[in-house]
Short mmCIF file of C-alpha atoms in Angstrom, two decimals:
data_model
loop_
_atom_site.label_atom_id
_atom_site.label_comp_id
_atom_site.label_asym_id
_atom_site.label_seq_id
_atom_site.Cartn_x
_atom_site.Cartn_y
_atom_site.Cartn_z
CA MET A 1 23.07 5.43 -18.33
CA GLN A 2 23.51 1.28 -18.69
CA SER A 3 23.76 1.01 -14.59
CA THR A 4 21.25 3.10 -14.40
CA THR A 5 18.51 1.54 -16.92
CA ARG A 6 19.04 -1.92 -15.04
CA ALA A 7 18.43 -0.45 -12.33
CA LEU A 8 15.26 0.13 -12.92
CA ASN A 9 14.38 -3.01 -15.01
CA ALA A 10 14.46 -4.48 -11.98
CA ALA A 11 12.28 -2.37 -9.91
CA ALA A 12 10.02 -4.11 -12.70
CA ALA A 13 11.21 -6.61 -12.74
CA THR A 14 8.61 -8.91 -9.63
CA PRO A 15 7.63 -12.12 -9.52
CA GLU A 16 3.86 -12.59 -10.02
CA ILE A 17 2.34 -12.89 -7.66
CA THR A 18 -1.62 -14.60 -6.65
CA PRO A 19 -4.01 -13.17 -4.55
CA GLN A 20 -3.95 -13.25 -0.71
CA ARG A 21 -7.70 -13.08 0.04
CA THR A 22 -9.71 -15.99 -1.15
CA THR A 23 -13.87 -15.85 -1.07
CA PRO A 24 -15.67 -18.97 -0.94
CA ALA A 25 -17.56 -19.27 -4.53
CA ALA A 26 -20.98 -18.73 -4.64
CA GLU A 27 -23.99 -20.92 -5.72
CA SER A 28 -24.57 -20.21 -9.48
CA PRO A 29 -28.24 -19.98 -10.33
CA PRO A 30 -29.95 -22.93 -12.32
CA SER A 31 -29.43 -20.95 -15.34
CA GLN A 32 -25.38 -20.87 -15.08
CA GLN A 33 -25.38 -24.24 -13.90
CA ARG A 34 -25.89 -25.29 -17.44
CA LYS A 35 -23.29 -23.67 -19.69
CA SER A 36 -21.76 -26.06 -21.74
CA PRO A 37 -18.59 -27.59 -20.28
CA VAL A 38 -16.68 -26.54 -22.65
CA SER A 39 -17.25 -23.14 -22.99
CA ALA A 40 -16.64 -23.56 -19.52
CA ALA A 41 -13.22 -25.56 -19.78
CA ALA A 42 -11.98 -22.07 -22.06
CA ALA A 43 -13.49 -20.35 -19.75
CA ALA A 44 -11.25 -21.54 -16.67
CA ALA A 45 -8.02 -22.21 -19.64
CA ALA A 46 -8.45 -18.69 -20.12
CA VAL A 47 -8.13 -17.30 -17.23
CA ALA A 48 -5.13 -19.92 -15.52
CA THR A 49 -3.23 -18.15 -18.53
CA ALA A 50 -3.93 -15.25 -17.93
CA ALA A 51 -2.28 -15.92 -14.20
CA GLY A 52 1.17 -17.60 -15.46
CA ARG A 53 2.06 -14.75 -17.40
CA LYS A 54 3.99 -11.80 -16.58
CA ARG A 55 1.18 -8.15 -16.48
CA VAL A 56 1.84 -5.73 -19.59
CA VAL A 57 0.11 -2.05 -19.40
CA ALA A 58 -1.98 -3.73 -22.27
CA ASP A 59 -3.96 -5.72 -19.70
CA PHE A 60 -5.13 -3.28 -17.81
CA GLU A 61 -8.03 -0.24 -17.99
CA PHE A 62 -6.73 3.51 -16.70
CA GLY A 63 -9.49 4.99 -14.41
CA ARG A 64 -9.15 8.14 -12.31
CA THR A 65 -7.11 9.48 -10.33
CA LEU A 66 -6.69 8.77 -6.67
CA GLY A 67 -3.91 9.84 -5.32
CA GLU A 68 -0.61 12.18 -6.27
CA GLY A 69 3.53 11.70 -4.95
CA SER A 70 7.15 14.19 -6.58
CA TYR A 71 7.12 11.59 -8.98
CA SER A 72 4.45 8.72 -8.79
CA THR A 73 0.55 8.25 -9.62
CA VAL A 74 -1.83 6.78 -7.85
CA VAL A 75 -4.84 4.93 -10.20
CA GLU A 76 -7.97 2.51 -10.25
CA ALA A 77 -6.55 0.01 -12.56
CA ARG A 78 -8.45 -2.92 -14.18
CA GLU A 79 -7.52 -6.25 -15.26
CA LYS A 80 -9.38 -6.21 -18.58
CA ALA A 81 -9.49 -10.77 -18.37
CA THR A 82 -10.58 -10.99 -14.86
CA GLY A 83 -12.23 -7.57 -14.37
CA LYS A 84 -10.28 -7.14 -10.60
CA VAL A 85 -9.58 -3.51 -10.04
CA PHE A 86 -6.17 -2.90 -7.84
CA ALA A 87 -4.43 0.51 -7.79
CA ALA A 88 -1.68 1.19 -10.24
CA LYS A 89 1.56 2.80 -8.68
CA ILE A 90 2.98 5.06 -12.15
CA LEU A 91 6.30 6.51 -11.69
CA ASP A 92 8.35 8.79 -13.63
CA LYS A 93 10.98 6.93 -15.18
CA ARG A 94 12.88 11.03 -16.10
CA HIS A 95 12.28 12.36 -12.79
CA ILE A 96 13.55 8.93 -10.81
CA ILE A 97 17.67 9.33 -12.83
CA LYS A 98 17.07 13.21 -13.00
CA GLU A 99 16.56 13.22 -8.64
CA LYS A 100 18.73 10.00 -7.71
CA LYS A 101 15.70 8.43 -6.11
CA ILE A 102 16.47 4.47 -8.11
CA LYS A 103 17.71 3.50 -4.98
CA TYR A 104 14.68 4.10 -3.45
CA VAL A 105 12.30 2.82 -5.87
CA ASN A 106 13.88 -1.11 -5.52
CA ILE A 107 13.80 -0.38 -1.49
CA GLU A 108 10.10 0.13 -2.32
CA ARG A 109 9.62 -2.91 -4.52
CA ASP A 110 11.28 -5.14 -2.33
CA VAL A 111 8.92 -3.75 0.94
CA LEU A 112 6.12 -4.27 -0.85
CA HIS A 113 7.11 -8.32 -2.46
CA ASN A 114 8.33 -9.71 0.36
CA LEU A 115 5.81 -7.90 2.92
CA HIS A 116 2.63 -11.05 3.23
CA HIS A 117 -0.08 -9.46 5.61
CA PRO A 118 -3.88 -8.62 5.44
CA PHE A 119 -2.98 -5.16 7.20
CA ILE A 120 -0.14 -3.70 4.47
CA VAL A 121 -0.66 -2.49 0.89
CA ARG A 122 0.48 -5.34 -0.69
CA LEU A 123 2.64 -5.06 -4.14
CA HIS A 124 0.75 -8.37 -6.98
CA TYR A 125 2.52 -7.34 -10.47
CA ALA A 126 4.89 -4.82 -11.50
CA PHE A 127 6.55 -3.63 -15.13
CA GLN A 128 6.84 -0.60 -17.40
CA ASP A 129 7.32 0.56 -20.38
CA ALA A 130 9.65 4.11 -22.23
CA HIS A 131 8.62 6.32 -20.21
CA SER A 132 7.23 5.01 -16.36
CA LEU A 133 7.29 1.47 -13.62
CA TYR A 134 3.79 0.30 -12.41
CA PHE A 135 3.20 -1.29 -9.58
CA ILE A 136 -0.01 -2.69 -9.37
CA ILE A 137 -1.63 -2.26 -5.91
CA ASP A 138 -4.21 -3.13 -3.15
CA ILE A 139 -7.10 -0.73 -3.77
CA ALA A 140 -8.10 1.43 -0.10
CA SER A 141 -11.66 1.75 -2.19
CA ASN A 142 -12.53 3.41 1.56
CA GLY A 143 -9.94 6.19 1.22
CA GLU A 144 -7.66 7.15 4.00
CA LEU A 145 -8.72 7.63 8.23
CA LEU A 146 -7.47 10.67 8.29
CA SER A 147 -10.46 11.70 6.12
CA TRP A 148 -12.71 8.87 8.15
CA ILE A 149 -11.71 11.14 11.40
CA ARG A 150 -12.17 14.88 9.11
CA ARG A 151 -16.16 13.40 8.36
CA LEU A 152 -16.70 11.98 11.31
CA GLY A 153 -14.47 13.53 14.38
CA ALA A 154 -13.85 11.59 17.54
CA LEU A 155 -14.74 8.30 17.09
CA SER A 156 -16.60 5.23 19.41
CA ASP A 157 -14.10 3.99 22.24
CA GLU A 158 -14.67 0.52 20.19
CA CYS A 159 -13.75 1.66 17.53
CA VAL A 160 -10.24 3.25 18.57
CA ARG A 161 -9.42 -0.15 19.56
CA PHE A 162 -10.53 -2.22 16.67
CA TYR A 163 -8.28 -0.05 14.88
CA LEU A 164 -5.56 0.76 16.90
CA ALA A 165 -5.60 -3.54 17.64
CA GLU A 166 -4.67 -3.32 13.56
CA LEU A 167 -2.65 -1.10 13.19
CA VAL A 168 0.10 -3.10 16.26
CA VAL A 169 -0.26 -6.33 14.80
CA ALA A 170 0.77 -4.65 11.46
CA VAL A 171 3.28 -3.35 12.98
CA GLU A 172 4.03 -6.17 14.72
CA TYR A 173 4.75 -7.82 11.63
CA MET A 174 7.54 -5.44 10.40
CA HIS A 175 8.92 -5.17 12.31
CA MET A 176 9.64 -9.21 12.60
CA GLU A 177 10.08 -8.60 9.61
CA HIS A 178 13.12 -6.45 10.11
CA THR A 179 11.41 -3.13 8.18
CA LEU A 180 10.07 -0.27 10.00
CA PRO A 181 6.67 0.97 9.36
CA PRO A 182 6.14 3.39 7.61
CA ARG A 183 6.01 7.22 8.97
CA HIS A 184 2.63 7.30 11.70
CA LYS A 185 0.37 9.23 10.11
CA ALA A 186 -4.25 9.10 9.45
CA GLU A 187 -2.94 9.19 5.78
CA ASN A 188 -1.29 6.29 5.67
CA ILE A 189 -3.68 4.21 7.29
CA LEU A 190 -5.56 3.25 4.63
CA LEU A 191 -9.21 1.87 5.14
CA GLY A 192 -10.23 -1.08 2.17
CA ASN A 193 -13.65 -2.59 1.29
CA ASP A 194 -13.92 -4.59 3.98
CA MET A 195 -12.90 -1.52 6.64
CA HIS A 196 -10.52 -3.28 8.03
CA ILE A 197 -6.52 -1.14 7.28
CA LEU A 198 -4.41 -0.99 4.59
CA VAL A 199 -1.13 0.52 5.70
CA THR A 200 0.85 2.34 2.91
CA GLY A 201 3.56 4.38 2.46
CA LEU A 202 6.69 2.07 2.66
CA LEU A 203 9.30 3.74 1.03
CA ALA A 204 12.73 3.52 2.24
CA ARG A 205 12.18 2.50 5.12
CA PRO A 206 14.17 -0.75 5.63
CA ARG A 207 16.65 -1.26 9.49
CA CYS A 208 19.21 0.08 7.93
CA LEU A 209 17.52 3.13 6.58
CA ALA A 210 15.98 5.76 10.21
CA ARG A 211 16.72 9.76 8.85
CA THR A 212 13.26 10.02 9.26
CA ARG A 213 11.07 11.22 12.34
CA PRO A 214 7.91 10.55 13.38
CA THR A 215 5.10 12.03 11.99
CA CYS A 216 4.16 13.66 15.80
CA ALA A 217 7.45 15.66 15.30
CA ARG A 218 5.69 17.50 11.54
CA THR A 219 2.06 17.43 12.44
CA ARG A 220 0.94 21.34 12.92
CA SER A 221 -0.84 20.74 15.79
CA SER A 222 1.11 21.76 18.52
CA ALA A 223 -1.54 19.89 21.24
CA LEU A 224 -0.41 17.24 19.37
CA GLN A 225 3.03 17.81 19.62
CA SER A 226 3.19 18.88 22.93
CA THR A 227 2.15 14.34 23.10
CA CYS A 228 5.37 13.54 21.85
CA ARG A 229 8.82 12.92 24.78
CA ARG A 230 11.59 15.51 23.73
CA LYS A 231 13.31 12.56 22.69
CA LEU A 232 10.99 11.90 19.69
CA LEU A 233 11.49 15.27 17.88
CA THR A 234 15.07 15.61 18.13
CA ASP A 235 16.44 12.69 17.61
CA LYS A 236 16.72 11.92 14.57
CA ALA A 237 16.36 8.07 14.70
CA ALA A 238 13.36 5.58 14.00
CA ASP A 239 12.38 2.64 16.46
CA ARG A 240 11.13 0.48 17.28
CA ASN A 241 9.57 1.96 20.24
CA SER A 242 9.17 5.33 18.33
CA ASP A 243 7.08 4.07 16.29
CA LEU A 244 4.91 2.10 19.28
CA TRP A 245 4.85 5.81 20.68
CA ALA A 246 4.13 7.53 17.14
CA ILE A 247 0.60 4.66 17.58
CA GLY A 248 -0.40 6.25 21.04
CA CYS A 249 -0.10 10.20 19.45
CA ILE A 250 -2.92 7.86 16.32
CA ALA A 251 -5.10 7.34 19.20
CA PHE A 252 -4.72 10.34 20.45
CA GLN A 253 -6.17 12.07 16.71
CA LEU A 254 -8.59 8.67 16.97
CA LEU A 255 -10.28 9.29 20.08
CA THR A 256 -10.05 13.37 20.37
CA GLY A 257 -11.28 13.64 16.73
CA ARG A 258 -8.35 15.94 16.15
CA PRO A 259 -6.77 15.24 12.77
#
């Protein structure tokens, strides 16, 4: 039991990561420019103090549910000190231990911590309480790409080129980092505030693990299955070539509007 506790502690003990995306500060109106230097300095000091310490559950206000998995729930989370909005992936410790998922939780945490790319969901903080692990990650306010396909049908050629280019760039980056991408499906491609993609679903797919077949082998659409080579439907291994082929399956979805 002690080794299990140590493993769960390791999953939550990620270093602090400062947000990668920055935006130029807008010019303050004259009424704000006349603020007291003392109050401005105090506010800056408070932000610096918040940035330099570890986060705990009390630092966040948790809101609506964004999604649910087999042993986790994703909710909206607002950081009280800064007002920034994230997504919080909350993992049930008891279920993780019962289902022997500690190894995979650690892999997910390591992958999220080590990958730094504007098109990949990023881990900002990780912490825990008595019952749960908390992964504070980027929020995708515009939802899944799949929902847009269902809503709009086939996308324009220009739009398809745009999203496929971003997906290829993200996949190539993960290959360079010796990490195989997640199962390729539109549900794992999210859209951020700026409508650029955020790839998620990075659980347990480092190069040394190759049990997962491409998504097109699992889809309910017989038409989409027919676009996949027989080798991809039968082999257990997934590699660079199969990932690029799976991107072709997603291109089919985008061009035809068939989710």
